[in-house]
Short mmCIF file of C-alpha atoms and ligand atoms in Angstrom, two decimals:
data_model
loop_
_atom_site.label_atom_id
_atom_site.label_comp_id
_atom_site.label_asym_id
_atom_site.label_seq_id
_atom_site.Cartn_x
_atom_site.Cartn_y
_atom_site.Cartn_z
CA MET W 65 -52.61 -1.04 55.62
CA ASN W 66 -51.03 -4.18 57.05
CA HIS W 67 -47.61 -2.62 57.38
CA VAL W 68 -46.78 -1.23 60.84
CA THR W 69 -45.58 2.34 60.61
CA ARG W 70 -42.29 2.75 62.43
CA ILE W 71 -41.45 6.09 63.96
CA LEU W 72 -38.14 7.17 65.41
CA VAL W 73 -38.37 9.97 67.98
CA ILE W 74 -35.07 11.78 68.60
CA GLU W 75 -35.77 14.02 71.59
CA ASP W 76 -33.79 14.65 74.78
CA GLU W 77 -36.54 16.19 76.89
CA PRO W 78 -37.92 13.23 78.86
CA GLY W 79 -41.40 14.75 79.28
CA ILE W 80 -41.89 15.34 75.57
CA ALA W 81 -40.32 12.05 74.59
CA LEU W 82 -42.59 10.11 76.94
CA ALA W 83 -45.75 11.98 75.89
CA LEU W 84 -44.95 11.33 72.24
CA TYR W 85 -44.10 7.72 72.89
CA LYS W 86 -47.44 7.13 74.63
CA ALA W 87 -49.57 9.03 72.14
CA LEU W 88 -47.96 7.42 69.10
CA ARG W 89 -48.13 3.94 70.58
CA GLU W 90 -51.81 4.54 71.27
CA ALA W 91 -52.23 5.48 67.62
CA ALA W 92 -50.83 2.02 66.76
CA TYR W 93 -47.44 3.21 65.58
CA HIS W 94 -44.27 1.34 66.41
CA VAL W 95 -42.08 3.81 68.28
CA ASP W 96 -38.34 3.88 68.97
CA THR W 97 -36.76 6.71 70.90
CA ALA W 98 -33.29 8.22 71.12
CA LYS W 99 -32.09 10.85 73.61
CA THR W 100 -29.05 12.05 71.72
CA GLY W 101 -28.14 12.79 68.15
CA THR W 102 -25.51 10.08 68.13
CA SER W 103 -27.88 7.35 69.22
CA GLY W 104 -30.55 8.72 66.88
CA LEU W 105 -28.22 8.46 63.91
CA ARG W 106 -27.20 4.97 64.96
CA LYS W 107 -30.81 3.82 65.27
CA ALA W 108 -31.79 5.42 61.97
CA ALA W 109 -28.96 3.55 60.25
CA ALA W 110 -29.75 0.22 61.89
CA LYS W 111 -33.47 0.00 61.18
CA LYS W 112 -35.86 1.20 58.52
CA PHE W 113 -38.20 3.89 59.83
CA ASP W 114 -41.18 5.32 57.99
CA ILE W 115 -40.87 8.70 59.62
CA ILE W 116 -38.47 10.49 61.95
CA LEU W 117 -39.41 13.12 64.54
CA LEU W 118 -36.34 15.15 65.32
CA ASP W 119 -35.77 17.67 68.08
CA LEU W 120 -33.74 20.66 66.96
CA GLY W 121 -31.88 21.17 70.25
CA LEU W 122 -30.12 18.00 71.32
CA PRO W 123 -27.31 17.79 73.88
CA ASP W 124 -24.60 16.50 71.54
CA MET W 125 -25.45 17.98 68.16
CA SER W 126 -27.96 20.13 66.37
CA GLY W 127 -31.03 18.57 64.79
CA LEU W 128 -30.10 20.40 61.61
CA THR W 129 -26.78 18.55 61.41
CA ILE W 130 -28.56 15.25 61.99
CA CYS W 131 -31.15 16.05 59.34
CA ARG W 132 -28.47 16.90 56.80
CA GLN W 133 -26.47 13.81 57.65
CA LEU W 134 -29.52 11.53 57.30
CA ARG W 135 -30.24 12.97 53.87
CA ASP W 136 -26.58 12.65 52.87
CA GLU W 137 -26.77 9.00 53.83
CA GLY W 138 -29.70 8.60 51.46
CA LEU W 139 -32.57 8.46 53.95
CA LYS W 140 -35.86 8.89 52.10
CA ALA W 141 -38.27 8.78 55.05
CA PRO W 142 -39.99 12.05 55.97
CA ILE W 143 -38.43 14.05 58.81
CA ILE W 144 -40.55 16.31 61.01
CA ILE W 145 -38.62 18.76 63.17
CA LEU W 146 -39.71 19.60 66.70
CA THR W 147 -38.48 23.09 67.38
CA ALA W 148 -38.79 25.78 70.02
CA GLU W 149 -37.75 28.42 67.52
CA SER W 150 -40.20 29.85 65.09
CA SER W 151 -38.15 32.40 63.19
CA VAL W 152 -38.47 32.40 59.43
CA ARG W 153 -34.72 31.87 59.21
CA THR W 154 -34.89 28.70 61.28
CA LYS W 155 -37.78 27.37 59.21
CA VAL W 156 -35.96 28.05 55.97
CA SER W 157 -32.84 26.29 57.21
CA LEU W 158 -34.94 23.28 58.27
CA PHE W 159 -36.32 22.78 54.81
CA ASP W 160 -32.92 23.40 53.27
CA ALA W 161 -31.49 20.66 55.48
CA GLY W 162 -34.02 18.19 54.09
CA ALA W 163 -36.85 18.33 56.63
CA ASN W 164 -40.37 17.74 55.34
CA ASP W 165 -42.25 19.60 58.03
CA TYR W 166 -41.96 21.05 61.54
CA VAL W 167 -44.01 21.78 64.63
CA THR W 168 -43.24 24.55 67.05
CA LYS W 169 -43.04 23.73 70.74
CA PRO W 170 -45.32 23.62 72.61
CA PHE W 171 -47.29 21.66 70.04
CA SER W 172 -50.44 19.62 70.28
CA VAL W 173 -50.01 15.91 69.75
CA GLU W 174 -53.13 15.96 67.56
CA GLU W 175 -51.52 18.46 65.23
CA LEU W 176 -48.31 16.48 65.10
CA GLN W 177 -50.23 13.31 64.30
CA ALA W 178 -52.06 15.07 61.49
CA ARG W 179 -48.70 16.18 60.10
CA ILE W 180 -47.35 12.64 60.41
CA ARG W 181 -50.32 11.32 58.42
CA ALA W 182 -49.88 14.04 55.79
CA CYS W 183 -46.16 13.23 55.43
CA LEU W 184 -46.83 9.52 55.14
CA ARG W 185 -49.40 10.08 52.39
CA GLN W 186 -46.78 11.87 50.32
CA VAL W 187 -44.28 9.03 50.45
CA PRO W 188 -44.31 7.18 47.14
CA LYS W 189 -45.01 3.50 47.56
CA GLU W 190 -42.03 1.31 46.93
CA PRO W 191 -42.46 -0.91 43.91
CA LEU W 192 -43.30 -4.46 44.88
CA GLN W 193 -40.81 -5.88 42.45
CA PRO W 194 -37.63 -3.84 42.60
CA ARG W 195 -36.09 -4.52 39.21
CA LEU W 196 -32.91 -3.43 37.58
CA VAL W 197 -32.90 -3.46 33.80
CA VAL W 198 -29.73 -3.00 31.77
CA GLY W 199 -30.21 -3.75 28.10
CA GLU W 200 -31.51 -7.29 27.80
CA LEU W 201 -30.48 -8.09 31.39
CA THR W 202 -33.15 -7.97 34.07
CA LEU W 203 -32.41 -8.49 37.74
CA ASN W 204 -35.17 -8.80 40.30
CA SER W 205 -33.96 -8.20 43.86
CA ALA W 206 -37.27 -9.26 45.42
CA ASN W 207 -37.19 -12.85 44.25
CA ARG W 208 -33.48 -12.86 43.34
CA THR W 209 -33.89 -13.88 39.72
CA VAL W 210 -31.93 -12.83 36.68
CA GLU W 211 -32.96 -13.01 33.03
CA ARG W 212 -31.13 -12.22 29.85
CA GLY W 213 -33.27 -11.82 26.77
CA GLY W 214 -36.12 -13.52 28.59
CA LEU W 215 -33.99 -16.54 29.48
CA ALA W 216 -33.74 -17.31 33.20
CA ILE W 217 -30.16 -17.44 34.49
CA PRO W 218 -29.77 -19.18 37.84
CA LEU W 219 -26.99 -17.57 39.86
CA ARG W 220 -25.36 -18.34 43.17
CA ARG W 221 -25.64 -15.84 46.00
CA LYS W 222 -22.31 -14.07 45.47
CA GLU W 223 -22.69 -14.06 41.70
CA PHE W 224 -26.09 -12.44 42.09
CA SER W 225 -24.72 -9.71 44.38
CA ILE W 226 -21.77 -9.03 42.09
CA LEU W 227 -24.06 -8.70 39.07
CA GLU W 228 -26.45 -6.52 41.06
CA TYR W 229 -23.63 -4.15 41.96
CA MET W 230 -22.37 -4.07 38.38
CA MET W 231 -25.88 -3.35 37.09
CA GLN W 232 -26.29 -0.53 39.60
CA HIS W 233 -23.08 0.94 38.18
CA ALA W 234 -23.64 -0.14 34.59
CA GLY W 235 -21.34 1.55 32.13
CA THR W 236 -18.73 2.47 34.73
CA ALA W 237 -15.76 0.48 35.92
CA VAL W 238 -16.07 -1.02 39.40
CA THR W 239 -13.06 -2.11 41.44
CA ARG W 240 -12.58 -5.58 42.89
CA ALA W 241 -12.44 -3.99 46.33
CA SER W 242 -15.86 -2.36 45.94
CA LEU W 243 -17.36 -5.63 44.66
CA LEU W 244 -15.89 -7.40 47.65
CA GLN W 245 -17.30 -4.83 50.01
CA TYR W 246 -20.74 -5.11 48.44
CA ALA W 247 -21.06 -8.85 48.00
CA TRP W 248 -19.26 -10.12 51.07
CA ASP W 249 -20.51 -9.72 54.64
CA SER W 250 -18.19 -7.78 56.88
CA ASN W 251 -17.51 -10.86 59.00
CA GLU W 252 -16.76 -12.98 55.95
CA GLU W 253 -13.28 -13.26 54.62
CA GLY W 254 -12.86 -12.47 50.98
CA TRP W 255 -9.93 -11.76 48.71
CA THR W 256 -9.89 -9.67 45.60
CA ASN W 257 -8.78 -12.65 43.52
CA THR W 258 -11.89 -14.56 44.63
CA ILE W 259 -13.78 -11.86 42.76
CA ASP W 260 -12.06 -12.98 39.57
CA VAL W 261 -13.22 -16.55 40.15
CA HIS W 262 -16.81 -15.43 40.65
CA ILE W 263 -16.61 -13.17 37.60
CA LYS W 264 -15.49 -16.16 35.56
CA HIS W 265 -18.55 -18.11 36.70
CA LEU W 266 -20.77 -15.12 36.01
CA ARG W 267 -19.38 -14.85 32.49
CA ASP W 268 -20.05 -18.53 31.90
CA LYS W 269 -23.69 -17.99 32.78
CA VAL W 270 -24.46 -14.44 31.70
CA ASP W 271 -22.25 -14.03 28.62
CA ARG W 272 -21.13 -17.34 27.17
CA PRO W 273 -24.56 -18.50 25.86
CA PHE W 274 -25.07 -15.15 24.13
CA ALA W 275 -23.58 -13.37 21.15
CA ILE W 276 -22.45 -10.22 22.95
CA ASN W 277 -20.30 -10.12 26.06
CA LEU W 278 -21.57 -7.65 28.65
CA ILE W 279 -18.93 -8.15 31.35
CA LYS W 280 -15.73 -6.38 30.35
CA THR W 281 -12.37 -6.41 32.09
CA VAL W 282 -11.03 -2.94 32.77
CA HIS W 283 -7.29 -3.39 33.13
CA GLY W 284 -5.81 -1.91 36.25
CA VAL W 285 -9.26 -1.20 37.69
CA GLY W 286 -11.65 -4.13 37.72
CA TYR W 287 -14.75 -4.86 35.69
CA LYS W 288 -17.49 -3.08 33.88
CA LEU W 289 -20.92 -3.99 32.64
CA ASP W 290 -20.93 -2.79 29.06
CA VAL W 291 -23.99 -0.81 28.10
CA SER W 292 -22.79 0.70 24.82
CA ASN W 293 -26.26 0.73 23.31
CA THR W 294 -28.48 0.58 26.35
CA VAL W 295 -29.61 2.76 29.21
CA ALA W 296 -29.81 1.57 32.80
CA LYS W 297 -33.20 2.18 34.31
CA ILE W 298 -35.35 1.18 37.24
CA PRO W 299 -38.87 0.74 35.92
CA1 CA K 100 -34.19 19.48 73.27
#
């Protein structure tokens, strides 16, 4: 495995945090630590971690709340809870909150490491070529290419992002504001009417050379990628 496994440890007890940090570093993991729930959530949002070790009793919020919030935000990485409680009720609520596993304090680092390895084995490998397919349109986010009916369609950066967003929401109307939010960086200025200009360019490339128009205007809302006879799927 040439990929470095990144672990986020959210734990307020300095002794435990340090012991974990040392042991996991020794096991060749990349380790980040957070002492509070707030900083843990911030770190989890800022960087991609392969696994999260989460203390149940943190000074500012409960580990359960953090676990639920991470899952609500779409985090897929396994979460192992470090808990001092071992009641069945606690364990049930951990799994209900989206945790993958738990260890009861005091725990042995060897056991925790075995659980980390077990969790990591269960994570499905991400496809190397993340593709979106909608009808005869194929968009490849890895190498940023688009094809329609096997024909390569070169797109500019914003056009690509707009199409990507529309393909992710194929069949439903998307607003100009949501396209702007998706395709423009937060420090970039963009106006909803610039979306219309980019849509025009997109239509010239994606629709004009073909018999059927896929990009539809939804009056009063925005735009829609028409999928009347197709199903969006991620192969
Ligand atoms: Ca604690």
